[in-house]
Coordinates of C-alpha atoms and ligand atoms in Angstrom, one line a residue:
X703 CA 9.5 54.5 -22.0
X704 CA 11.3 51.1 -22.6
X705 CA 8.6 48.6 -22.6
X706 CA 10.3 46.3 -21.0
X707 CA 9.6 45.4 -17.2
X708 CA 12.5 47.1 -15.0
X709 CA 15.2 45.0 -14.3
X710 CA 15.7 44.2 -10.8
X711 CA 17.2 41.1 -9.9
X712 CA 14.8 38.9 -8.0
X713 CA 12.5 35.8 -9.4
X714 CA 9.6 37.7 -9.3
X715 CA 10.5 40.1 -11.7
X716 CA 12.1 37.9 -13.8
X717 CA 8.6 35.5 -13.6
X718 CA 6.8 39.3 -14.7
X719 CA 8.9 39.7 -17.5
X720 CA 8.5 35.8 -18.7
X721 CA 4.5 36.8 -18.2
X722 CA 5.0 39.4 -20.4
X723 CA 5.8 37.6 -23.2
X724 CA 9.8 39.1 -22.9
X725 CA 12.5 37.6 -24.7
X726 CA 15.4 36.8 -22.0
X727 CA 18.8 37.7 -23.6
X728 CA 22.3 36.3 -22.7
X729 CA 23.5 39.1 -20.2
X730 CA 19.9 39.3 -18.3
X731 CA 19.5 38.6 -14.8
X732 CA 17.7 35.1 -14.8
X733 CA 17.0 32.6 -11.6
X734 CA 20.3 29.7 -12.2
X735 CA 17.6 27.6 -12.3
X736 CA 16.7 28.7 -15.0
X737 CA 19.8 28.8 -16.7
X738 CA 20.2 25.1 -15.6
X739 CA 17.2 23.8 -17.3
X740 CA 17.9 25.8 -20.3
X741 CA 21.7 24.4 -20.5
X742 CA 19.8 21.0 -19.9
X743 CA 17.6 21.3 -22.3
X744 CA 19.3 22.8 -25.3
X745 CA 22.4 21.0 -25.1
X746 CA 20.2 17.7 -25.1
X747 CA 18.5 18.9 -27.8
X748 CA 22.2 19.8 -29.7
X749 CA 23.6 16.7 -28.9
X750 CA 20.6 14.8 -30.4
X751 CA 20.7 16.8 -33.8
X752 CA 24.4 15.4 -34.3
X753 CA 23.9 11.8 -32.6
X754 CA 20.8 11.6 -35.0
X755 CA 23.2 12.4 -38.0
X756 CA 24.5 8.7 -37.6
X757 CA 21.5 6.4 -38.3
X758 CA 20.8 8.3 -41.8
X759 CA 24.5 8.4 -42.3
X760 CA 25.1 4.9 -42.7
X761 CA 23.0 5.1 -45.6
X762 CA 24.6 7.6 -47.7
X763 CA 27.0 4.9 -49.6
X764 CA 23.8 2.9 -50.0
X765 CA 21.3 4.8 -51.4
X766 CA 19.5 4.0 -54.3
X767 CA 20.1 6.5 -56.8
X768 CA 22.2 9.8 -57.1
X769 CA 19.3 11.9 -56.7
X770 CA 18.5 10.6 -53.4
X771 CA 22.5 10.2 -52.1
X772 CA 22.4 14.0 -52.7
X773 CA 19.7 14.6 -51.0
X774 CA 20.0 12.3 -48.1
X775 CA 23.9 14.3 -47.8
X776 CA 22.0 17.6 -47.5
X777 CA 20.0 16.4 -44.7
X778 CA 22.7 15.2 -42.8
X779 CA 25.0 18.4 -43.4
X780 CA 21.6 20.3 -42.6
X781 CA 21.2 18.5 -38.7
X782 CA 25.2 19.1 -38.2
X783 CA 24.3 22.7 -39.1
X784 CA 21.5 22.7 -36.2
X785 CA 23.6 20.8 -33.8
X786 CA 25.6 24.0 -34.2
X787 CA 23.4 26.4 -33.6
X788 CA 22.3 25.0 -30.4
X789 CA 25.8 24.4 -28.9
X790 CA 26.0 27.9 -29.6
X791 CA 22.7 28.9 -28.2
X792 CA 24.0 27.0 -25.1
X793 CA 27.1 28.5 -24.9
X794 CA 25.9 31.9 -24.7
X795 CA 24.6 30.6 -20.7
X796 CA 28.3 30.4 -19.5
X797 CA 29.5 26.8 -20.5
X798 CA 31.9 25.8 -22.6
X799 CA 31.5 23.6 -25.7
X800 CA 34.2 21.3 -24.4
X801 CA 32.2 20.6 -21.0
X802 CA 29.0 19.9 -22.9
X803 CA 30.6 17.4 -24.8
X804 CA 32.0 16.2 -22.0
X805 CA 28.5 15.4 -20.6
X806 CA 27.5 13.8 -23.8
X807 CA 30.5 11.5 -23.5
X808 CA 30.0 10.8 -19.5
X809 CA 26.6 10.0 -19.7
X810 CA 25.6 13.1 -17.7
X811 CA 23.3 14.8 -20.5
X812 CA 21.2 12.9 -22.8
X813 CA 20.1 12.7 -26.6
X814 CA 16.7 11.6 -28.3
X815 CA 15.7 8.3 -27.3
X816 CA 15.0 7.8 -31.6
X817 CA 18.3 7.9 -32.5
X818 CA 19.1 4.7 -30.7
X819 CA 16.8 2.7 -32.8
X820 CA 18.7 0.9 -36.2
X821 CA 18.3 2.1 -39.6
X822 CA 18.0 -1.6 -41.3
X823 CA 16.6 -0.8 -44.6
X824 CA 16.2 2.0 -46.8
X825 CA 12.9 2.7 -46.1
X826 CA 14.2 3.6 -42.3
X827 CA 15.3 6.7 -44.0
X828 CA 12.3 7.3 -45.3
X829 CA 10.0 6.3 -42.1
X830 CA 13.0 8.6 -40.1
X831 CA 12.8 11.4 -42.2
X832 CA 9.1 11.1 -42.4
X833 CA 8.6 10.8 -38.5
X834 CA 10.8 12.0 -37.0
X835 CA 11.4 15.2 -38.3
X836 CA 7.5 15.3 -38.3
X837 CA 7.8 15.3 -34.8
X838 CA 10.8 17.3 -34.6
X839 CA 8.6 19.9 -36.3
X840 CA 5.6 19.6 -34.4
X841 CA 8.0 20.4 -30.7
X842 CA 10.3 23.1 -32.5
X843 CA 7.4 25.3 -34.2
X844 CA 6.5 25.6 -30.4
X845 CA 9.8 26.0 -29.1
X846 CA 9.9 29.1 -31.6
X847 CA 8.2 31.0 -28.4
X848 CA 10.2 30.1 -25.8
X849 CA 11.0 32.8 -23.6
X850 CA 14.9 32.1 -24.1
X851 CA 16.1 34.5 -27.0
X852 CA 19.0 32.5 -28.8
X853 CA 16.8 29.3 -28.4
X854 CA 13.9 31.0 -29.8
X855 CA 15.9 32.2 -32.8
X856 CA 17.8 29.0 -33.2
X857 CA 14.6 27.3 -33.9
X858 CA 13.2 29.4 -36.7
X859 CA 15.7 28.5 -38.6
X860 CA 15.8 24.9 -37.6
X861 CA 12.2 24.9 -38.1
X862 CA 12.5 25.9 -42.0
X863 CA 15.1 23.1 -42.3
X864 CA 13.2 20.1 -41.3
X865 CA 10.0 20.7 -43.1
X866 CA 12.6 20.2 -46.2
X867 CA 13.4 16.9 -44.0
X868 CA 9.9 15.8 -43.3
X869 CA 8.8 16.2 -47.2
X870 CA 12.0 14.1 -48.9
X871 CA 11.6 11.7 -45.9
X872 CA 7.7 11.2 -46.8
X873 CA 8.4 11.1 -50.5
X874 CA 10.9 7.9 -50.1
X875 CA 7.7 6.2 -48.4
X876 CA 4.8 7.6 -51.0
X877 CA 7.6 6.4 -53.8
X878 CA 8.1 2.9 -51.9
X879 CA 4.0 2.3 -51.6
X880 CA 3.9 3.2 -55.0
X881 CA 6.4 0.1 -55.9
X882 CA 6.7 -3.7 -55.8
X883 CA 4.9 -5.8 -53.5
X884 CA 9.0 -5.8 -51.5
X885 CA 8.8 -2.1 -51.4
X886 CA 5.7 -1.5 -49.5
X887 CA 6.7 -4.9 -47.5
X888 CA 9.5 -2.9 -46.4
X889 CA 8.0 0.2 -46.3
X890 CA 5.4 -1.1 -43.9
X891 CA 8.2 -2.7 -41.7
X892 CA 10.0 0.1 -41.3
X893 CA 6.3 2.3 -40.1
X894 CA 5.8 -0.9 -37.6
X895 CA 9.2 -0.3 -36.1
X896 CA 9.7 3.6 -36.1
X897 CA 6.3 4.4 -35.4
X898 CA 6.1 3.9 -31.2
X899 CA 9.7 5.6 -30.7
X900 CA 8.5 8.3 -32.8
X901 CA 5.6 8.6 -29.8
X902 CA 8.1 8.2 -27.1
X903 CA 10.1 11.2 -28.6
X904 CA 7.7 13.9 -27.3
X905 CA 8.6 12.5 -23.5
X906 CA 6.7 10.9 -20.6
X907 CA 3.0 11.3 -20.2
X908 CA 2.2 15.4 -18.4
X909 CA 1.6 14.0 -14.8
X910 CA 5.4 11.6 -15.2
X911 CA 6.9 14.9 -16.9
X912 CA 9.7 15.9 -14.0
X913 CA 10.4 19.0 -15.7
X914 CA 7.4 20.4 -17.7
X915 CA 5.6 22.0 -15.0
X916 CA 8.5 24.8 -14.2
X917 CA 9.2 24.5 -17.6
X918 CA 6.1 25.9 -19.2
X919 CA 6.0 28.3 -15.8
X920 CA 9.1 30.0 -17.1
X921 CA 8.0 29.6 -20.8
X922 CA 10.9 27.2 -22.0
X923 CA 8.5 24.8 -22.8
X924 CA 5.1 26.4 -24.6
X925 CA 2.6 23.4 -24.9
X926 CA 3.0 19.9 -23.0
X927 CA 4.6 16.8 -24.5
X928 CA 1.0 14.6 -24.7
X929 CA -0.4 18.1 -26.4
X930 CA 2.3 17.9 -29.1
X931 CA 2.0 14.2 -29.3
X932 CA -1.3 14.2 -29.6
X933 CA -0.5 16.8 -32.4
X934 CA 1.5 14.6 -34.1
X935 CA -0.3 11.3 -34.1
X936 CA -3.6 12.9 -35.7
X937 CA -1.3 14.4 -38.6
X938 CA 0.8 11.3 -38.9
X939 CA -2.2 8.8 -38.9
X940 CA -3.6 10.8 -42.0
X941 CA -0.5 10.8 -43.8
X942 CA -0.3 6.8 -43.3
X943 CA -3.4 6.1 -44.8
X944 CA -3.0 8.7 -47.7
X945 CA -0.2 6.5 -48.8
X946 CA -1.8 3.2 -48.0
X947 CA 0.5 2.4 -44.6
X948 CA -1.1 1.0 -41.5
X949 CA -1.0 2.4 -38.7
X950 CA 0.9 -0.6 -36.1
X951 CA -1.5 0.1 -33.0
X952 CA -4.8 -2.1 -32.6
X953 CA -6.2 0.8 -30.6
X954 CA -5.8 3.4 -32.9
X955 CA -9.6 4.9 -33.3
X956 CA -10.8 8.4 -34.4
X957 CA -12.6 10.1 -31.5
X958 CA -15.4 12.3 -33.0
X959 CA -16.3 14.1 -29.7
X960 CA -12.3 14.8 -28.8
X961 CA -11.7 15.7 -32.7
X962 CA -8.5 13.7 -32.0
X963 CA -7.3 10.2 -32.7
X964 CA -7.1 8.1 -29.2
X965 CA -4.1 5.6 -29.6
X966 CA -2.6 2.5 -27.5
X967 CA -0.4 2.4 -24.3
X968 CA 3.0 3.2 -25.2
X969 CA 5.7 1.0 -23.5
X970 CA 7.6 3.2 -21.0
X971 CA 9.9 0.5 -19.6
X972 CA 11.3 -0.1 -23.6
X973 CA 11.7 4.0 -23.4
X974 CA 13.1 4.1 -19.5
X975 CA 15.7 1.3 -21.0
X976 CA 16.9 3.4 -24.0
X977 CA 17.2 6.7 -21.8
X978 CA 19.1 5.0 -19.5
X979 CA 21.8 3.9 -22.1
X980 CA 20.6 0.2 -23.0
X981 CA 18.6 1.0 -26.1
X982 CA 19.5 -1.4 -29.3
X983 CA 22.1 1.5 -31.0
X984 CA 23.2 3.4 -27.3
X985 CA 26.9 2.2 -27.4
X986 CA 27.8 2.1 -30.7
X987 CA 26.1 5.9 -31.4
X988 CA 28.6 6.7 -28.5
X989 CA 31.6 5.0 -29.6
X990 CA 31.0 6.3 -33.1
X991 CA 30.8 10.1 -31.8
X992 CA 33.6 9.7 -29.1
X993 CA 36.2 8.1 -32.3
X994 CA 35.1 10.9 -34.7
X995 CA 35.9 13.9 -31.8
X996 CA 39.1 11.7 -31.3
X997 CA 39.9 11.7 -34.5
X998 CA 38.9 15.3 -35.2
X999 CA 41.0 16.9 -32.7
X1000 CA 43.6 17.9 -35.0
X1001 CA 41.1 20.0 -36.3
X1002 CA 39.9 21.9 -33.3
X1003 CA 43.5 22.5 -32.3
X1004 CA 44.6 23.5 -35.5
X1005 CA 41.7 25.8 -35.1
X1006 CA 43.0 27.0 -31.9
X1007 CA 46.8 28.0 -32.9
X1008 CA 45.1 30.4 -35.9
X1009 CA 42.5 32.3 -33.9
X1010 CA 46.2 33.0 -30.8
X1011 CA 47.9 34.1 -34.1
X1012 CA 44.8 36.5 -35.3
X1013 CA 44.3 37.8 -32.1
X1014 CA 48.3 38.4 -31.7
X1015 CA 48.2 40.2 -35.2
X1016 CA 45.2 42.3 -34.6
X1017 CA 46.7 43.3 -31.1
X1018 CA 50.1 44.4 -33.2
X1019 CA 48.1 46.1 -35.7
X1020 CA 45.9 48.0 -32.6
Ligands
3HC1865 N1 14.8 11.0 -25.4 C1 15.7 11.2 -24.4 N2 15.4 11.7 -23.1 C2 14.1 12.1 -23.0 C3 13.2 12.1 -24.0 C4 13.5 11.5 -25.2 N3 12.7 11.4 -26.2 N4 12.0 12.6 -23.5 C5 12.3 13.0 -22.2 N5 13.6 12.7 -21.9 C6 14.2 12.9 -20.6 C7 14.3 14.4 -20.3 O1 15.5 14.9 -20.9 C8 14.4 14.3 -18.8 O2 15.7 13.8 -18.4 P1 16.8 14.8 -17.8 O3 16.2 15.5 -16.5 O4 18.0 14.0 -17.6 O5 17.0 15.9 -18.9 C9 13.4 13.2 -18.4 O6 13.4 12.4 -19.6 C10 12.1 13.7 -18.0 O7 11.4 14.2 -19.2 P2 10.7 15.6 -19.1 O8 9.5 15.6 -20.0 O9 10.5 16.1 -17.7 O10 11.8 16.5 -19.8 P3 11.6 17.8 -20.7 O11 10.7 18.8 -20.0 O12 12.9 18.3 -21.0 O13 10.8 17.3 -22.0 C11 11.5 17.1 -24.3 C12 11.5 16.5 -22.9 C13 10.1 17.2 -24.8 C14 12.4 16.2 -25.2 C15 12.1 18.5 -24.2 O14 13.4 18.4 -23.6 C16 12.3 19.2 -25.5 O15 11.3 19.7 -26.1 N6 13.5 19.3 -26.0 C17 13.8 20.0 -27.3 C18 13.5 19.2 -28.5 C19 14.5 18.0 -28.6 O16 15.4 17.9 -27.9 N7 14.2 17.2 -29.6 C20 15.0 16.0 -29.8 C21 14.9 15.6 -31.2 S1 15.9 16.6 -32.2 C22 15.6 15.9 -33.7 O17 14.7 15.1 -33.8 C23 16.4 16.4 -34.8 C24 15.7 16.2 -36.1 O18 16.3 17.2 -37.0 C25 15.8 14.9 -36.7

C-alpha cells in the first residue's frame, strides 16, 4: 500500500501529507498559496545567489595571488551554478524564467539584503566568504527538509558547495590575522562592517516575520530566522576569537544558563532601507545585472533558434 496519504485535492489533506513528513512534487495538488510563497521564496533566494556573484566579482582582477584568483573564480562560477538550480526549482511551479527576471528587474521580487553592501578591500572577500556563506549554510542545511521536493534537493547540493565557500572565505581572514599590523587592520574593518548585515540576513525578529508562521505550518521553512541566527552568531563569535577578530557589538556576552551568546539590537530601519531598494550597492547591483541580461540576449536567442531546429529534426526523424 502506497505510503503516501491519498490524494484528494483539499488543504487538509495536503496540510496531512506536509504532517507526514511528504515530499510535494511538481504535478501534486498543493493550496496556490502555497505555490505562491514557494515561487516567492525560491526565486528570491535564486536571484540572490547571482546578484551576490557581483560584490566578489569585482575582485577577481584584483586578487592577490593566482592561487586565490582561481579560487575566488570557482566560487563565483559555483553561486551562478546555484542561481541555476533554483530558477529551475522555481520553474517547475508554472512560471517562466523570463517573468522571474522580470520581477527581479521591476522591483517586484527581492534579493539578500548582504549583497547590497560594498566589497572595499580584499579582506571583504574574506569576511563575505567567511559570513555569509556561514550563514548561507546555517538557513540551507535546514532548508534541506523542506517539504518542497525540487527545493529540498536543490539545497543538498548547494549545501556541499558553500561549506567549500565558507572554509576559503575564513582562510583569507586566518591568513590576513596572521600578517602585518595593515592586514589584520583591514581584516578587522572588514568584520566591523559585514558583521550586522550578516545578522540581518536570517530576516526580521519571529514575532515581525510576515511569512514564517504559514511558512514553517506548511514546512517551507523548518526552524525560525532568530533560531538560525542565534545558530550562527554562537558559531561565528567562536570562530572570531580563534583567529584573534573582535567581535563589533558591546553587548556581545556568553549566556551560561541559555548556552547561547546574547548580542545587541540590530538596526531594522538600516535593513527596512536596503530591502526597500536604498541600500549603499541597490542601483548599481541592478544596473549591472539588467546590462549583462542586455547584453547576453544574443545568447538566449541564439539558444532559442537551435532547440526550434532540434525539435523540427527530431519530429522529421519520428
Ligand atoms: N534580504 C532581503 N529581503 C529579506 C531578507 C533579507 N535578508 N529577510 C527577509 N526579507 C524579506 C522577505 O523576503 C519578506 O519580503 P517579501 O514578502 O517581499 O518576500 C519580508 O522581508 C519579511 O520577511 P520574512 O521573514 O517574513 O520572510 P521569509 O519567511 O521569506 O524569511 C528568509 C526570509 C529567511 C530570507 C527566507 O526567505 C529564506 O530562508 N530564504 C532562502 C534563503 C535565502 O534566500 N538566502 C539568501 C542568501 S543566498 C546566499 O547567501 C548565497 C550564498 O552562496 C552566498
Amino acid at each position: 500500500m502506497d505510503k503516501r496519504v491519498a490524494l484528494v485535492p483539499g488543504e487538509q489533506t495536503f496540510q496531512a501529507r506536509i504532517d507526514a513528513e511528504e515530499k510535494i512534487e511538481p504535478k501534486d495538488w498543493m493550496p496556490e498559496k502555497y505555490r505562491q510563497n514557494l515561487i516567492r521564496q525560491i526565486s528570491q533566494h535564486a536571484h540572490s545567489e547571482v546578484i551576490g556573484e557581483q560584490p566578489e566579482g569585482n575582485w577577481i582582477t584584483r586578487a592577490p595571488s593566482l592561487e586565490r584568483k582561481a579560487i575566488l573564480m570557482a566560487k563565483v562560477q559555483d553561486e551562478a551554478g546555484h542561481g541555476l538550480y533554483l530558477y529551475a526549482a522555481t520553474e517547475t511551479l508554472g512560471i517562466t524564467r523570463e517573468e522571474l527576471i522580470d520581477r527581479l528587474h521591476t522591483g517586484a521580487s527581492k534579493y539578500a539584503s548582504i549583497f547590497n553592501y560594498p566589497s572595499l578591500t580584499w579582506a571583504d572577500i574574506g569576511a563575505i566568504g567567511w559570513l555569509v556563506d556561514s550563514a548561507a549554510i546555517v538557513n540551507q542545511v535546514s532548508l534541506q527538509n523542506t517539504s518542497y521536493g525540487p527545493y529540498a534537493r536543490a539545497m543538498v547540493r548547494i549545501c556541499k558547495e558553500e561549506s567549500f565557500h565558507q572554509r576559503q572565505g575564513y582562510n583569507i581572514m586566518m591568513t590576513l590575522m596572521n600578517g602585518s599590523q595593515v592586514q589584520r587592520d583591514m581584516a578587522q574593518d572588514a568584520l566591523d562592517r559585514w558583521w550586522w548585515p550578516s545578522l540581518m540576513m536570517f530576516g526580521p525578529h519571529d514575532g515581525e516575520s510576515a511569512h514564517s508562521a504559514q511558512s514553517m505550518k506548511w514546512k517551507i521553512k523548518r526552524r525560525s530566522n532568530d533560531d538560525l541566527r542565534q545558530q550562527f552568531v554562537d558559531q561565528a563569535v567562536q570562530q572570531a576569537e580563534a583567529i584573534g577578530l573582535v567581535v563589533p557589538d558591546p553587548d556581545l556576552q556568553w549566556d551560561d544558563a541559555r548556552g547561547h551568546y546574547d548580542f545587541g539590537a540590530i538596526d531594522w530601519e538600516e535593513f527596512e532601507r536596503v530591502i526597500s531598494g536604498n541600500g549603499p550597492c541597490n542601483r548599481q547591483r541592478l544596473a549591472h545585472h539588467k546590462r549583462a541580461h542586455r547584453e547576453g540576449a544574443w545568447v538566449r536567442e541564439a539558444m532559442a533558434v537551435h532547440e526550434a531546429k532540434q525539435r523540427l529534426s527530431n519530429e522529421d526523424v519520428a
